[in-house]
Amino acid sequence: MNEVVVTLISARTIEQGIGLEIGKTSEQYQNSVSVIELNPSDFESLEISEGETVEVESDYGSVLVKCRSSQDVPKGRAFMPYGPWANKLFSSSTRCSGMPQLKGIKVRVKAAKGLKMPSIVELIDELRRL
Amino acid sequence: MADLIIKNGYVYDPLNGVDGEKYEIHISKGKIVDEVDRRDAKIIDASNMVVMPGGVDLHSHIAGSKINIGRAMRPEDHRKDVMPRTSLTRAGVGYSCPSTFFTGYRYAQMGYTTVFEPAMPPLSARHVHEELNDIPIIDKGAFTLMGNNYFVLKYVKSKDLNMLKGFMAWLLKATRGYAVKIVNPGGVENWKWGKNVGGLDDLVYNFEVTPREIITSLAKVNEELGLPHTIHLHCNNLGVPGNWETTIESIKSVESIKPSEGRTRVVHVVHCQFNALDGENWVKLKSGACKIAKYVNEHNHVTIDLGQVIFTDTTTMTGDGPWQFRLHNLTGNKWVNSDVEMEAGAGVVPYTFRKENPANAIQWAIGLELALMVHDPWKISMTTDHPNGGPFLYYPKVISWLMSRKARTDTMLELNRSCIKKTGLAGIYREYDFNEIAIITRAAPSMLLGLKNKGHLGVGADGDVSIFNVNPTDWKPSMYRDVENAFSRAAFTIKKGEIVTKNGEIAANPLGKTFWVDAKVSEKIESDVLEDLRSEFKRIYTVSLNNYPVQDAYLPLSESVEIQTGRCLS
Amino acid sequence: MEVFLKPKVKPLIPVEAEVLTPDRFAGMKLSEIEGLPVYVGNRVEKLSDYFELEGSISEKPADQQITILGDASRIKYIGYGMTAGRILVEGGAGMHLGSHMSGGEIVVKGNASDWAGAEMSGGLISILGNTGDLLGSAYRGSREGMTGGCIIVKGNAGIESGIFMRRGTIVVEGEIGSFAGAHMNGGAIFIFGKASRGVGAEMRGNGSMIVCFKGVDSLLPTFIYNTIYKPNFMRIYLKFLFNTLKIDKAGEYFETPFKRYVGDAAVGGDGEIFIAET
Amino acid sequence: MEVFSDVVCPFCGCLCDDLEITVENNKIIKTKNSCAISLSKFMHHEDNRLNYPTVDGRRTDLVEAINESAKILASAKRPLIYGLSSTECEAINRSIELAELIGGVIDSTASVCHGPTIITEQSIGLIKSTLGEIKNRADLIIFWGSNPTESHLRHLTRYSMFPTGLFTPEGRKNRFIVAVDVRKTKLSRIVDLFLEIEPNKDFELISALRAIVRGVKIEAEQVSGIPINILKELAERMKKARFGVVFYGLGLTQSEMGDMNVNAAVGLVSDLNHHTKFVILPMRGHFNVAGANTVSSWLSGYPFAIDYSRGYSRYNPGEFTAVDLLERKEADAALIIASDPVAHFPASAVEHLTKIPLITIDQKVNMTTLLSRIVIPAATVGIEADGTAYRMDGIPIRLKKIIEPSEGILPDSEILKMMIDKIRVLKGGY
């Protein structure tokens, strides 16, 4: 199966800001943050179409999100808005600073055709089962 | 609250001419009264003790953005002194940048009941007041920074003293400030381009005014307005060897200004030690104290406070941005700079005064020399410019140095002898008595601030009293450690008729009030100023004019001094 | 004389036990030591709630050994501020091991957590396993990190080891995390494993030296290459490590040439980084 | 219908105070001068609200919710209080009093945004100014790892790129603007110089700049993906600026070794003051995250990461920060105020939150409220409650109350006060 290894950056976006002010359980919020953006060349190598689900995996966890291609993202890098989806990929280690590293971690992205992205309610249920 | 009688103590109340007499102090409803009903009164036996009005500190950085930067940037400082919470008191940490509750408790433990924060940037006045509200027990107030304010510079440039007057009145009210503070006039504005001024006649960029013009204009209007305190001046060239000349020149510049009714003074020079340096550079540094003292002795329009140096690790913080940059470069210590748009700046740099550092030793001597060489203690207020010269916790030590030549000598013996020779301290035999201590820590600062009900124990004064466990009749200067101990932990501190500390322990935790000045100007001036503010504010500020003044919510307990100004400028 | 502490439980909330020093124990009765306070969350509990104690107590700290028979990885401040004597931890040790110590010796057979030897001024800490971050460092805000003494780590060390170091010696036989010796202003760090990114960052000088025997992940561009040579003092240092501190690996480098870099130029520093040329 | 002017926006650290909000029948019907996110905040503040307190998912009244919370917090051995940055200062003040009272650990969201900035301020300092100084004077502006076009939407127009000021009469034309980032952004398209650098390589790049500013010759041909000659030009430009500023964001603080990145940036700016005027400002996110650090500093001495377990405050990021406390599974109860750590913490820190009694005070349903044992609804600060907030540059501004909250919904500060009073009773007045 096709897979790319990229450096993931997470950050704020306007859509995420607008969405969270409507509410964390709103469609707008969920849509705004459950996405990964890749450089078109990396995107193409996955052989998927715009908005299709991919599995993103780091050393600390994995998550299913939809995938888009973006000219703004350099090759070998990826972008995700802050939120519960991205946070499944980060380590809680802060190296004695209090701050976990939320930018610049290595992740593997692979196509996950047919798999469904979890909703916020499903993410919560998953946590409840812990 | 029960009435209070303090009996058998030796009372020092210089404003009322009481010098160690044994008589009773009666307090009812928070005020000193002639006599209360003995049957219902709580009686404090102050036998063999000193009774004084509650201490008044007119210059101590206790609240606002600067001290808070100091707190935030110096976690290592707080480890030295901690106060766990009790059922009565909140937790706190010291040392040079103490937390707010800690500040209130420690001042009260030393018998202080009134303290003024001397540098409030108008734009962050709300911050100052929020912190003042979290300083328990003591009464307090804050001085508004004006010496580098855009509107001040503009009106000084246009020589429109009416507008200046209106603006000063407006700004004091908008910030709920108590006095006009000037820090390195012009120099802080120039610092916003990375520069400074070197003397009274340097030009301020873009405004074409000089520090001299700023000082004299503000002083003149200050007196015209009849503000309770004179201008509170941090001179140019602070910390620069040879700066005594600038200091005297600054004081001279306001010599001819007519003081407000009932007083002779028109300027208070703050932490004078830092501005009394003689010599061409740090290596050739010597004391300029005698020159300053000579001038102060010969003139009645100036008062000073000490800015006494303590040998310890402390944190320097001033509104003088360029000086703090200089200090950062001298020491290599960490440096926070914080410029405030249109009006002020600030810098914070940790600093350790060391006995083995020749310059520090000379600075230490200068503070004491000033106090001892100025003949009239009414011209002196005791400060360490907390925390610049050292934390206020060391006031008892300063008292012991002033009261005991032996205390001074014991410290001098630990210093480099050649340094002491660059000062006149070793040749000074004067020793303060309890009355003079009461003057420089209570009566004088309170008088200089125009606080009618503070600093004395006459009928009608606030019921703020401190009682120290030292017997003045058999105390000798050689026993300086006793006096240091006594003033470190007051036997009793009484605030507004309530016992707030007993044997150095906190006994009650009331909230003190905040003083501010409500100076009225004519409606015409007021509306002219407002119109000018409206036309300029949006272009140059990032906060709207309506959101700028401090709202009443920030002064839950306050006392405004209302001033009607009769005199007009011609 | 030796006193043995056998851990009773593995605490969920870390136990702050700065009482675990020969200084505190010396001259006390065993029953008194059992009653010494430890801080667990917001409660004050007794040392005996967490350890079974037996053994003998000396009059002077210098004659006292404290041996913890097991894992103490949730016990903080072991050896805090100690001036003399010896502590042996058979298992791991929690945060702040030997912080502010000025004398004596601590040996940890397992791993030690973060801030081991922080702001220490004297004595010897040997950690046979790995250690966490900020080894021999300054606490946040302080610019006086380690001011004396010696720390030896047989395993790996974490990030910002020796930050704001002023004097003393740190030896790491394994790998070391990024920004080792940042803000260093005196002292020496020997790294026998691979050094990571940022080694010596903002190093000021004052004789400070970092020696990397297995190369550096990426040396900062602000360390300026100077020369390659076999410094005499390095030989003396290595002999000291080999003979006195029993660092066997030091023996492999007696004849090795070193590349010398000076920096950190970003702060106008004249500290030295030596990288073994093997 | 009533129009409120000079309303302060309680969303981001810009704390814009020129909004006009139109209210009719206690409902907001229009906003003026709002950015897109601010608009969303004001117009949707009633969406997805928590309407009543719950205990174990069961609807209850405020008193019971407070009593239950008090029981949990008063008996906890290692309680954690977290959040604070999206409420006003009185509530922050109360939170710290509460932490003191229960001997807990208290931390704000600052630890996961500009904690590294604070750590740097403590190690080498910070050279800052208020935003008006930038508007009035700056002729060189560098955005480093920060992107106001997504996070601080009016920053460019009010404070940095476009406004005219006292000594910047031509606004944008008086300024040279640089952006440094690891990807292209809306900002990167409107600046004069964009440097696209390698992720996690900020420190090296800034160090090189510092060395160049000092006149040291760097041997490398490129650093962090940027050719050395471009760095030389930038260094020259910085030295020659009349008034320069670096605005930096989470691109520095949340990358690998954020504290060292900020350290380098502040060091660079400090050095530049030997040549000209230069300042550096963190782009603080939440509207009162600066307030959380400010209030906490004056009460406890420390800006974040505080432990009151010994009755007085102690400080140690990494030890007393929320993520670390949860990662080490230390906390045995948590009170979350105006924050959503379940959505914003890495997964393994979140895991422990699901295992301990969790109490949340918030306005809206969020991931944390959905997992909390006790949920207490609160009024929206800056809309339904007033109070102080500190702008990203430390300027305190008073937030306005423009409409009444629903009946029975109290501001955070009052809820916290009730909790404190109850816990005092439970502790026998101590």
mmCIF file of C-alpha atoms in Angstrom, chain B residues 184-394:
data_model
loop_
_atom_site.group_PDB
_atom_site.id
_atom_site.type_symbol
_atom_site.label_atom_id
_atom_site.label_comp_id
_atom_site.label_asym_id
_atom_site.label_seq_id
_atom_site.Cartn_x
_atom_site.Cartn_y
_atom_site.Cartn_z
ATOM 1 C CA ASN B 184 14.387 60.325 33.259
ATOM 2 C CA PRO B 185 12.390 63.068 31.529
ATOM 3 C CA GLY B 186 12.857 62.890 27.770
ATOM 4 C CA GLY B 187 15.297 60.026 28.090
ATOM 5 C CA VAL B 188 12.603 57.380 28.046
ATOM 6 C CA GLU B 189 11.034 58.853 24.911
ATOM 7 C CA ASN B 190 14.445 58.832 23.250
ATOM 8 C CA TRP B 191 14.946 55.249 24.423
ATOM 9 C CA LYS B 192 12.113 54.336 22.119
ATOM 10 C CA TRP B 193 14.631 54.972 19.362
ATOM 11 C CA GLY B 194 17.321 53.210 21.361
ATOM 12 C CA LYS B 195 18.864 56.477 22.587
ATOM 13 C CA ASN B 196 18.839 58.555 25.792
ATOM 14 C CA VAL B 197 19.398 62.119 26.903
ATOM 15 C CA GLY B 198 22.688 63.035 28.524
ATOM 16 C CA GLY B 199 21.656 66.095 30.448
ATOM 17 C CA LEU B 200 19.040 68.696 31.161
ATOM 18 C CA ASP B 201 19.450 70.517 27.878
ATOM 19 C CA ASP B 202 19.546 67.614 25.436
ATOM 20 C CA LEU B 203 16.735 67.498 22.959
ATOM 21 C CA VAL B 204 13.960 64.948 22.884
ATOM 22 C CA TYR B 205 13.684 63.628 19.320
ATOM 23 C CA ASN B 206 10.711 64.825 17.316
ATOM 24 C CA PHE B 207 9.443 66.983 20.170
ATOM 25 C CA GLU B 208 12.268 69.509 20.396
ATOM 26 C CA VAL B 209 11.853 69.946 24.115
ATOM 27 C CA THR B 210 14.470 69.462 26.829
ATOM 28 C CA PRO B 211 14.356 67.577 30.113
ATOM 29 C CA ARG B 212 14.678 70.953 31.816
ATOM 30 C CA GLU B 213 11.512 72.211 30.145
ATOM 31 C CA ILE B 214 9.644 69.026 31.039
ATOM 32 C CA ILE B 215 10.639 69.199 34.701
ATOM 33 C CA THR B 216 9.936 72.889 35.143
ATOM 34 C CA SER B 217 6.607 72.770 33.332
ATOM 35 C CA LEU B 218 5.366 69.795 35.304
ATOM 36 C CA ALA B 219 6.598 71.277 38.578
ATOM 37 C CA LYS B 220 4.992 74.606 37.857
ATOM 38 C CA VAL B 221 1.633 73.092 36.984
ATOM 39 C CA ASN B 222 1.889 70.649 39.864
ATOM 40 C CA GLU B 223 2.072 73.591 42.254
ATOM 41 C CA GLU B 224 -0.571 75.544 40.382
ATOM 42 C CA LEU B 225 -2.888 72.605 40.710
ATOM 43 C CA GLY B 226 -2.083 72.464 44.395
ATOM 44 C CA LEU B 227 -1.501 68.721 44.320
ATOM 45 C CA PRO B 228 -0.853 67.240 47.742
ATOM 46 C CA HIS B 229 2.636 66.014 46.773
ATOM 47 C CA THR B 230 5.288 67.838 44.748
ATOM 48 C CA ILE B 231 6.605 66.360 41.539
ATOM 49 C CA HIS B 232 8.307 63.059 42.308
ATOM 50 C CA LEU B 233 11.480 63.190 40.254
ATOM 51 C CA HIS B 234 13.777 60.400 39.124
ATOM 52 C CA CYS B 235 16.518 62.540 37.597
ATOM 53 C CA ASN B 236 18.293 62.115 34.299
ATOM 54 C CA ASN B 237 21.586 60.229 34.215
ATOM 55 C CA LEU B 238 20.666 57.890 37.025
ATOM 56 C CA GLY B 239 23.499 55.505 37.811
ATOM 57 C CA VAL B 240 26.008 57.457 35.751
ATOM 58 C CA PRO B 241 29.178 58.436 37.608
ATOM 59 C CA GLY B 242 29.360 62.193 37.930
ATOM 60 C CA ASN B 243 25.593 62.518 37.891
ATOM 61 C CA TRP B 244 25.468 64.630 41.071
ATOM 62 C CA GLU B 245 25.790 67.657 38.828
ATOM 63 C CA THR B 246 22.711 66.728 36.820
ATOM 64 C CA THR B 247 20.861 66.152 40.068
ATOM 65 C CA ILE B 248 21.669 69.565 41.463
ATOM 66 C CA GLU B 249 20.974 71.191 38.138
ATOM 67 C CA SER B 250 17.569 69.499 38.084
ATOM 68 C CA ILE B 251 16.746 70.725 41.570
ATOM 69 C CA LYS B 252 18.010 74.196 40.697
ATOM 70 C CA SER B 253 15.827 74.305 37.624
ATOM 71 C CA VAL B 254 12.702 74.514 39.773
ATOM 72 C CA GLU B 255 14.156 76.818 42.419
ATOM 73 C CA SER B 256 12.123 79.802 41.339
ATOM 74 C CA ILE B 257 8.805 77.993 41.016
ATOM 75 C CA LYS B 258 6.226 79.207 43.454
ATOM 76 C CA PRO B 259 5.218 76.385 45.775
ATOM 77 C CA SER B 260 1.640 75.544 46.491
ATOM 78 C CA GLU B 261 0.136 77.207 49.511
ATOM 79 C CA GLY B 262 1.508 76.229 52.880
ATOM 80 C CA ARG B 263 4.754 74.669 51.767
ATOM 81 C CA THR B 264 8.204 75.611 50.592
ATOM 82 C CA ARG B 265 9.072 72.520 48.566
ATOM 83 C CA VAL B 266 8.457 72.041 44.860
ATOM 84 C CA VAL B 267 10.387 68.868 44.090
ATOM 85 C CA HIS B 268 11.068 65.534 45.686
ATOM 86 C CA VAL B 269 14.157 63.784 44.326
ATOM 87 C CA VAL B 270 13.775 60.070 44.609
ATOM 88 C CA HIS B 271 16.343 57.414 45.579
ATOM 89 C CA CYS B 272 18.931 60.149 45.684
ATOM 90 C CA GLN B 273 21.784 57.731 46.339
ATOM 91 C CA PHE B 274 21.655 56.599 42.699
ATOM 92 C CA ASN B 275 21.915 60.242 41.653
ATOM 93 C CA ALA B 276 24.717 61.351 43.974
ATOM 94 C CA LEU B 277 27.675 59.740 42.249
ATOM 95 C CA ASP B 278 30.875 61.674 41.744
ATOM 96 C CA GLY B 279 33.873 60.748 39.607
ATOM 97 C CA GLU B 280 34.412 60.286 35.892
ATOM 98 C CA ASN B 281 33.648 56.573 35.663
ATOM 99 C CA TRP B 282 32.928 53.493 37.748
ATOM 100 C CA VAL B 283 36.608 52.970 38.516
ATOM 101 C CA LYS B 284 37.086 56.520 39.745
ATOM 102 C CA LEU B 285 33.747 56.592 41.504
ATOM 103 C CA LYS B 286 33.454 58.581 44.706
ATOM 104 C CA SER B 287 30.649 59.913 46.802
ATOM 105 C CA GLY B 288 28.865 63.041 45.708
ATOM 106 C CA ALA B 289 26.669 62.985 48.802
ATOM 107 C CA CYS B 290 28.249 65.986 50.485
ATOM 108 C CA LYS B 291 27.590 68.141 47.418
ATOM 109 C CA ILE B 292 23.967 67.131 47.309
ATOM 110 C CA ALA B 293 23.593 67.453 51.076
ATOM 111 C CA LYS B 294 25.146 70.920 51.027
ATOM 112 C CA TYR B 295 22.671 72.049 48.415
ATOM 113 C CA VAL B 296 19.712 70.475 50.194
ATOM 114 C CA ASN B 297 20.811 72.052 53.478
ATOM 115 C CA GLU B 298 20.859 75.472 51.854
ATOM 116 C CA HIS B 299 17.530 75.194 50.069
ATOM 117 C CA ASN B 300 14.018 74.518 51.199
ATOM 118 C CA HIS B 301 12.373 73.683 47.898
ATOM 119 C CA VAL B 302 13.679 70.144 47.735
ATOM 120 C CA THR B 303 13.278 66.934 49.683
ATOM 121 C CA ILE B 304 14.871 63.581 49.001
ATOM 122 C CA ASP B 305 14.554 59.934 49.803
ATOM 123 C CA LEU B 306 17.530 57.680 50.207
ATOM 124 C CA GLY B 307 17.409 54.651 47.956
ATOM 125 C CA GLN B 308 19.721 53.036 50.474
ATOM 126 C CA VAL B 309 21.781 50.124 49.199
ATOM 127 C CA ILE B 310 21.665 46.778 51.003
ATOM 128 C CA PHE B 311 24.307 44.139 50.373
ATOM 129 C CA THR B 312 22.171 41.440 48.893
ATOM 130 C CA ASP B 313 20.856 39.927 45.693
ATOM 131 C CA THR B 314 18.001 42.105 44.541
ATOM 132 C CA THR B 315 16.108 43.117 41.440
ATOM 133 C CA THR B 316 16.403 46.546 39.887
ATOM 134 C CA MET B 317 13.342 47.926 38.171
ATOM 135 C CA THR B 318 12.713 51.423 36.963
ATOM 136 C CA GLY B 319 10.757 53.315 34.394
ATOM 137 C CA ASP B 320 14.181 54.271 33.089
ATOM 138 C CA GLY B 321 14.551 51.929 30.102
ATOM 139 C CA PRO B 322 17.970 53.115 28.925
ATOM 140 C CA TRP B 323 19.461 52.796 32.411
ATOM 141 C CA GLN B 324 18.273 49.218 32.696
ATOM 142 C CA PHE B 325 19.824 48.419 29.327
ATOM 143 C CA ARG B 326 23.073 49.921 30.570
ATOM 144 C CA LEU B 327 22.878 47.828 33.728
ATOM 145 C CA HIS B 328 22.200 44.708 31.683
ATOM 146 C CA ASN B 329 25.357 45.416 29.706
ATOM 147 C CA LEU B 330 27.383 46.151 32.841
ATOM 148 C CA THR B 331 26.351 42.933 34.556
ATOM 149 C CA GLY B 332 25.423 40.504 31.803
ATOM 150 C CA ASN B 333 22.341 39.669 33.854
ATOM 151 C CA LYS B 334 18.974 38.883 32.333
ATOM 152 C CA TRP B 335 17.068 41.881 31.099
ATOM 153 C CA VAL B 336 13.418 42.620 30.515
ATOM 154 C CA ASN B 337 12.524 45.797 28.691
ATOM 155 C CA SER B 338 8.929 46.939 28.524
ATOM 156 C CA ASP B 339 8.056 50.125 26.653
ATOM 157 C CA VAL B 340 4.569 51.536 26.965
ATOM 158 C CA GLU B 341 3.181 53.347 23.941
ATOM 159 C CA MET B 342 2.992 57.145 24.107
ATOM 160 C CA GLU B 343 3.839 57.403 27.752
ATOM 161 C CA ALA B 344 6.453 55.324 29.519
ATOM 162 C CA GLY B 345 8.934 52.499 29.581
ATOM 163 C CA ALA B 346 10.445 50.143 32.055
ATOM 164 C CA GLY B 347 13.278 47.755 32.536
ATOM 165 C CA VAL B 348 14.043 45.015 35.016
ATOM 166 C CA VAL B 349 17.499 43.555 35.704
ATOM 167 C CA PRO B 350 18.551 41.455 38.709
ATOM 168 C CA TYR B 351 21.525 42.859 40.553
ATOM 169 C CA THR B 352 23.642 41.816 43.503
ATOM 170 C CA PHE B 353 25.178 44.507 45.676
ATOM 171 C CA ARG B 354 28.394 42.994 46.956
ATOM 172 C CA LYS B 355 30.555 44.115 49.830
ATOM 173 C CA GLU B 356 33.655 43.358 47.794
ATOM 174 C CA ASN B 357 32.512 45.512 44.882
ATOM 175 C CA PRO B 358 34.103 48.968 45.356
ATOM 176 C CA ALA B 359 31.300 50.808 43.565
ATOM 177 C CA ASN B 360 28.653 49.069 45.665
ATOM 178 C CA ALA B 361 30.482 49.891 48.861
ATOM 179 C CA ILE B 362 30.563 53.555 47.862
ATOM 180 C CA GLN B 363 26.883 53.473 46.941
ATOM 181 C CA TRP B 364 26.074 51.978 50.328
ATOM 182 C CA ALA B 365 27.920 54.809 52.049
ATOM 183 C CA ILE B 366 26.281 57.489 49.894
ATOM 184 C CA GLY B 367 22.783 56.635 51.066
ATOM 185 C CA LEU B 368 23.768 56.873 54.703
ATOM 186 C CA GLU B 369 25.823 60.007 54.117
ATOM 187 C CA LEU B 370 22.813 61.720 52.597
ATOM 188 C CA ALA B 371 20.697 60.875 55.608
ATOM 189 C CA LEU B 372 23.381 61.974 58.030
ATOM 190 C CA MET B 373 24.672 65.067 56.252
ATOM 191 C CA VAL B 374 21.327 66.669 55.583
ATOM 192 C CA HIS B 375 20.734 68.430 58.880
ATOM 193 C CA ASP B 376 16.973 68.590 58.756
ATOM 194 C CA PRO B 377 15.407 65.114 58.907
ATOM 195 C CA TRP B 378 12.151 66.579 57.612
ATOM 196 C CA LYS B 379 13.821 66.726 54.205
ATOM 197 C CA ILE B 380 14.579 63.008 54.275
ATOM 198 C CA SER B 381 12.468 59.930 53.779
ATOM 199 C CA MET B 382 13.904 56.526 54.384
ATOM 200 C CA THR B 383 13.670 54.170 51.417
ATOM 201 C CA THR B 384 15.676 51.496 49.705
ATOM 202 C CA ASP B 385 13.741 52.274 46.540
ATOM 203 C CA HIS B 386 12.487 48.733 47.076
ATOM 204 C CA PRO B 387 13.649 46.579 45.484
ATOM 205 C CA ASN B 388 16.265 48.623 43.612
ATOM 206 C CA GLY B 389 18.641 49.313 46.489
ATOM 207 C CA GLY B 390 17.447 46.243 48.341
ATOM 208 C CA PRO B 391 14.186 44.700 49.561
ATOM 209 C CA PHE B 392 12.111 46.776 51.991
ATOM 210 C CA LEU B 393 12.566 43.941 54.480
ATOM 211 C CA TYR B 394 15.895 45.569 55.334
#
